[in-house]
Amino acid sequence: MSEQSPTKSSTKDEVLLWIKRYQETQDEEAQTNLVLNYERLVQSLARKYSKGKPYHEDLVQVGMLGLLGAIRRYDASYGRSFEAFAVPTIIGEIKRFMRDKTWAIHVPRRIKELGPKIKATVETLTVDLQRSPLIHEIAEYLDVDEEAVLEAMEIGRSYQALSMDHALDADSEGGTVTLFDLVGTPDDGYETTDQRLLVADALVVLTDRERQIIQYTYMDQMSQKEAGELLGISQMHVSRLQRKAIRKLQEKISETPGGVSG
């Protein structure tokens, strides 16, 4: 018997059933129901980044690819809602497209100039220290404020590959947004899932505000400015709380058996 295509937001159980059917049997009807159910979400996320520019429809199509990738890779056993899993994946695809295909977002000259210097400094210090450098070490090497380094790295992630030891975007193949500041040793290659679960367990040490900032700036890939606007605080305040949260997570993870040492 054919299911009625969703005309309004479907229940969590319906969504999980469609995902299971599609993953197990490639059921086209289930896929169509999921696409229709989340079409407005994809449109909304695309609109956030297109801001009236002519490539809006391109971003919608790219976002749909991210949605389909999320449907293929979602695992309900992790206890995370599908929406929480799908949104970073969709945004990751949109940002990847904008980084590779467009330069519509204005980047201040000082950020453009500082970005390549940070990349070169990271490469130099990684060789000298035999590990990924910390933010304050990069700032000291360049003789700039830590806030300037954080801002340049945050914005630079949307425009160029300012890699901090294998930083990854969410994509349609199931890659996840890494908390690259937490990883101070070389990545062995295939431990992303274990690291994500390790970080999730460590989040209990954070305050509600700190967890919100980590969620917005890393999982949802918002800029510090966007996160600050949502929380009603300044970008500088977001930067300070972000650094504090990262330090707390590093300490918690280093205390966990099998955790990442920094």
Coordinates of C-alpha atoms in Angstrom, one line a residue:
M1 CA 0.0 0.0 0.0
S2 CA 1.4 3.3 -1.0
E3 CA 2.2 5.9 1.7
Q4 CA 0.8 9.3 1.6
S5 CA 3.6 11.8 0.7
P6 CA 4.1 14.2 3.7
T7 CA 2.4 17.5 3.5
K8 CA 3.4 18.6 6.9
S9 CA 6.2 17.9 9.4
S10 CA 6.3 14.1 10.0
T11 CA 6.8 12.4 13.3
K12 CA 10.2 11.2 14.5
D13 CA 9.0 7.6 14.2
E14 CA 7.9 8.1 10.6
V15 CA 11.3 9.6 9.8
L16 CA 13.2 6.8 11.4
L17 CA 11.0 4.2 9.5
W18 CA 11.7 5.9 6.2
I19 CA 15.4 6.1 6.9
K20 CA 15.5 2.4 7.8
R21 CA 13.5 1.4 4.7
Y22 CA 15.8 3.4 2.4
Q23 CA 19.0 2.2 4.0
E24 CA 17.9 -1.5 3.8
T25 CA 16.1 -1.6 0.5
Q26 CA 16.8 1.7 -1.3
D27 CA 13.0 2.3 -1.2
E28 CA 12.4 5.3 -3.5
E29 CA 9.1 6.2 -1.9
A30 CA 10.8 6.4 1.5
Q31 CA 13.5 8.6 0.0
T32 CA 10.9 10.9 -1.6
N33 CA 9.0 11.3 1.7
L34 CA 12.3 12.2 3.5
V35 CA 13.2 14.8 0.8
L36 CA 9.7 16.3 0.9
N37 CA 9.8 16.4 4.7
Y38 CA 13.1 18.2 4.9
E39 CA 12.8 20.3 1.8
R40 CA 12.0 23.5 3.7
L41 CA 14.9 22.9 6.1
V42 CA 17.3 22.7 3.1
Q43 CA 15.8 25.8 1.6
S44 CA 16.2 27.6 4.9
L45 CA 19.8 26.7 5.3
A46 CA 20.6 27.5 1.6
R47 CA 18.9 30.9 2.0
K48 CA 21.1 31.7 5.1
Y49 CA 24.2 31.5 2.9
S50 CA 22.9 32.7 -0.4
K51 CA 21.4 35.9 1.0
G52 CA 19.6 36.7 -2.2
K53 CA 22.5 35.9 -4.5
P54 CA 21.7 34.3 -7.9
Y55 CA 23.3 31.0 -6.9
H56 CA 20.6 30.2 -4.3
E57 CA 19.2 27.3 -6.3
D58 CA 22.7 25.9 -6.7
L59 CA 23.0 25.9 -2.9
V60 CA 19.6 24.2 -2.6
Q61 CA 20.8 21.4 -4.9
V62 CA 24.0 21.0 -3.0
G63 CA 22.1 21.0 0.3
M64 CA 19.9 18.2 -1.1
L65 CA 23.1 16.2 -1.8
G66 CA 24.1 16.7 1.8
L67 CA 20.6 15.6 3.0
L68 CA 20.8 12.4 0.9
G69 CA 24.3 11.7 2.3
A70 CA 22.9 12.1 5.8
I71 CA 20.1 9.7 5.1
R72 CA 22.5 7.1 3.9
R73 CA 24.9 7.5 6.8
Y74 CA 22.6 8.2 9.8
D75 CA 22.8 5.7 12.7
A76 CA 20.1 6.1 15.3
S77 CA 22.0 3.9 17.8
Y78 CA 24.2 6.9 18.7
G79 CA 21.2 8.5 20.3
R80 CA 21.4 11.7 18.2
S81 CA 18.3 13.0 16.3
F82 CA 18.4 12.8 12.6
E83 CA 18.0 16.6 12.3
A84 CA 21.1 17.2 14.6
F85 CA 23.0 14.8 12.3
A86 CA 21.7 16.2 9.0
V87 CA 22.1 19.9 9.6
P88 CA 25.9 20.0 9.9
T89 CA 26.2 17.6 6.9
I90 CA 24.0 19.9 4.7
I91 CA 25.8 23.0 5.9
G92 CA 29.1 21.3 5.2
E93 CA 28.2 20.7 1.6
I94 CA 26.9 24.2 1.1
K95 CA 30.1 25.7 2.6
R96 CA 32.3 23.4 0.5
F97 CA 30.5 24.6 -2.6
M98 CA 30.8 28.3 -1.6
R99 CA 34.5 27.8 -0.8
D100 CA 35.3 26.1 -4.0
K101 CA 32.9 27.9 -6.4
T102 CA 32.2 31.4 -5.0
W103 CA 33.8 34.3 -3.3
A104 CA 30.7 36.2 -2.5
I105 CA 31.4 36.7 1.2
H106 CA 33.6 39.7 1.9
V107 CA 36.8 38.8 3.7
P108 CA 38.7 41.7 5.4
R109 CA 42.1 42.4 4.0
R110 CA 43.8 41.7 7.4
I111 CA 42.3 38.2 7.4
K112 CA 43.4 37.5 3.9
E113 CA 46.9 38.6 4.8
L114 CA 47.0 36.7 8.1
G115 CA 45.5 33.5 6.8
P116 CA 48.4 32.4 4.7
K117 CA 50.9 33.4 7.4
I118 CA 49.0 31.1 9.9
K119 CA 49.1 28.2 7.5
A120 CA 52.9 28.6 7.0
T121 CA 53.4 29.0 10.7
V122 CA 51.4 25.9 11.5
E123 CA 53.6 23.9 9.0
T124 CA 56.8 25.3 10.5
L125 CA 55.9 24.8 14.1
T126 CA 54.5 21.3 13.4
V127 CA 58.0 20.3 12.2
D128 CA 59.8 22.1 15.0
L129 CA 57.5 20.8 17.8
Q130 CA 56.7 17.4 16.3
R131 CA 53.0 18.1 17.0
S132 CA 50.3 20.5 16.1
P133 CA 50.9 23.9 17.6
L134 CA 48.6 25.5 20.1
I135 CA 46.8 28.8 19.4
H136 CA 49.0 30.8 21.8
E137 CA 52.2 29.4 20.1
I138 CA 51.0 30.5 16.7
A139 CA 50.1 33.9 18.1
E140 CA 53.5 34.3 19.7
Y141 CA 55.4 33.2 16.5
L142 CA 53.5 35.8 14.4
D143 CA 53.5 38.4 17.2
V144 CA 49.8 38.9 17.0
D145 CA 46.9 38.5 19.5
E146 CA 45.3 35.1 20.1
E147 CA 42.0 36.6 19.2
A148 CA 43.3 37.6 15.8
V149 CA 44.6 34.1 15.1
L150 CA 41.2 32.5 16.1
E151 CA 39.3 35.0 14.0
A152 CA 41.4 34.3 10.9
M153 CA 41.2 30.6 11.4
E154 CA 37.4 30.7 11.9
I155 CA 36.8 32.8 8.8
G156 CA 39.5 31.1 6.8
R157 CA 37.8 27.7 7.2
S158 CA 35.1 28.9 4.8
Y159 CA 37.5 30.1 2.1
Q160 CA 40.7 28.0 2.0
A161 CA 42.2 24.9 3.4
L162 CA 43.8 26.2 6.5
S163 CA 44.4 22.7 7.8
M164 CA 45.1 22.0 11.4
D165 CA 46.2 18.4 11.3
H166 CA 43.5 16.9 9.1
A167 CA 40.5 19.2 9.7
L168 CA 37.4 17.8 7.9
D169 CA 34.1 19.3 6.8
A170 CA 30.8 17.3 7.0
D171 CA 30.1 15.9 3.5
S172 CA 27.7 13.6 1.7
E173 CA 30.0 10.6 2.2
G174 CA 29.6 10.9 6.0
G175 CA 32.6 12.9 7.1
T176 CA 32.1 14.8 10.3
V177 CA 33.0 18.2 11.5
T178 CA 36.1 17.7 13.6
L179 CA 37.0 19.5 16.9
F180 CA 40.5 20.0 15.5
D181 CA 41.6 22.1 18.4
L182 CA 41.3 19.0 20.6
V183 CA 43.7 16.9 18.5
G184 CA 47.3 17.5 19.4
T185 CA 48.8 14.3 18.1
P186 CA 48.8 12.8 14.5
D187 CA 45.5 11.2 13.5
D188 CA 45.9 7.5 12.8
G189 CA 43.3 7.8 10.0
Y190 CA 40.1 6.0 10.9
E191 CA 39.2 6.9 14.4
T192 CA 36.7 9.7 13.7
T193 CA 33.7 7.9 15.2
D194 CA 35.5 6.9 18.4
Q195 CA 36.8 10.5 18.8
R196 CA 33.4 11.9 18.3
L197 CA 31.9 9.6 21.0
L198 CA 34.8 10.5 23.3
V199 CA 34.2 14.2 22.9
A200 CA 30.4 13.7 23.4
D201 CA 31.1 12.1 26.8
A202 CA 33.5 14.9 27.8
L203 CA 30.8 17.6 27.1
V204 CA 29.4 17.1 30.6
V205 CA 32.2 19.2 32.0
L206 CA 30.9 22.3 30.1
T207 CA 28.3 24.8 31.2
D208 CA 25.2 25.2 29.1
R209 CA 26.6 28.4 27.5
E210 CA 29.9 26.7 26.7
R211 CA 28.1 23.7 25.1
Q212 CA 26.0 26.0 23.0
I213 CA 29.1 27.7 21.7
I214 CA 30.8 24.4 20.8
Q215 CA 27.6 23.3 19.1
Y216 CA 27.2 26.5 17.1
T217 CA 30.8 27.0 16.1
Y218 CA 31.9 23.5 15.4
M219 CA 28.9 21.2 14.9
D220 CA 26.7 23.8 13.2
Q221 CA 29.8 25.5 11.6
M222 CA 28.6 29.0 12.5
S223 CA 31.1 31.8 12.7
Q224 CA 31.9 33.3 16.1
K225 CA 30.0 36.4 15.1
E226 CA 26.9 34.4 14.1
A227 CA 27.0 32.5 17.4
G228 CA 27.4 35.7 19.4
E229 CA 24.3 37.2 17.7
L230 CA 22.3 34.1 18.6
L231 CA 23.4 34.2 22.2
G232 CA 23.3 38.0 22.6
I233 CA 27.0 38.3 23.4
S234 CA 30.0 39.8 21.6
Q235 CA 32.3 37.9 19.2
M236 CA 35.2 38.5 21.6
H237 CA 33.1 36.9 24.4
V238 CA 32.4 33.9 22.2
S239 CA 36.1 33.6 21.5
R240 CA 37.0 33.6 25.2
L241 CA 34.3 31.1 26.1
Q242 CA 35.3 28.9 23.2
R243 CA 38.9 28.7 24.3
K244 CA 37.9 28.0 27.9
A245 CA 35.6 25.2 26.7
I246 CA 38.3 23.7 24.6
R247 CA 40.7 23.7 27.5
K248 CA 38.2 22.0 29.7
L249 CA 37.5 19.4 27.1
Q250 CA 41.2 18.7 26.6
E251 CA 41.7 18.2 30.3
K252 CA 38.6 15.9 30.5
I253 CA 39.7 13.8 27.5
S254 CA 43.3 13.5 28.7
E255 CA 41.9 12.0 32.0
T256 CA 39.8 9.4 30.1
P257 CA 41.4 6.0 29.5
G258 CA 42.2 5.8 25.8
G259 CA 41.6 9.6 25.4
V260 CA 43.5 12.0 23.3
S261 CA 46.5 13.6 24.9
G262 CA 47.4 17.1 24.0

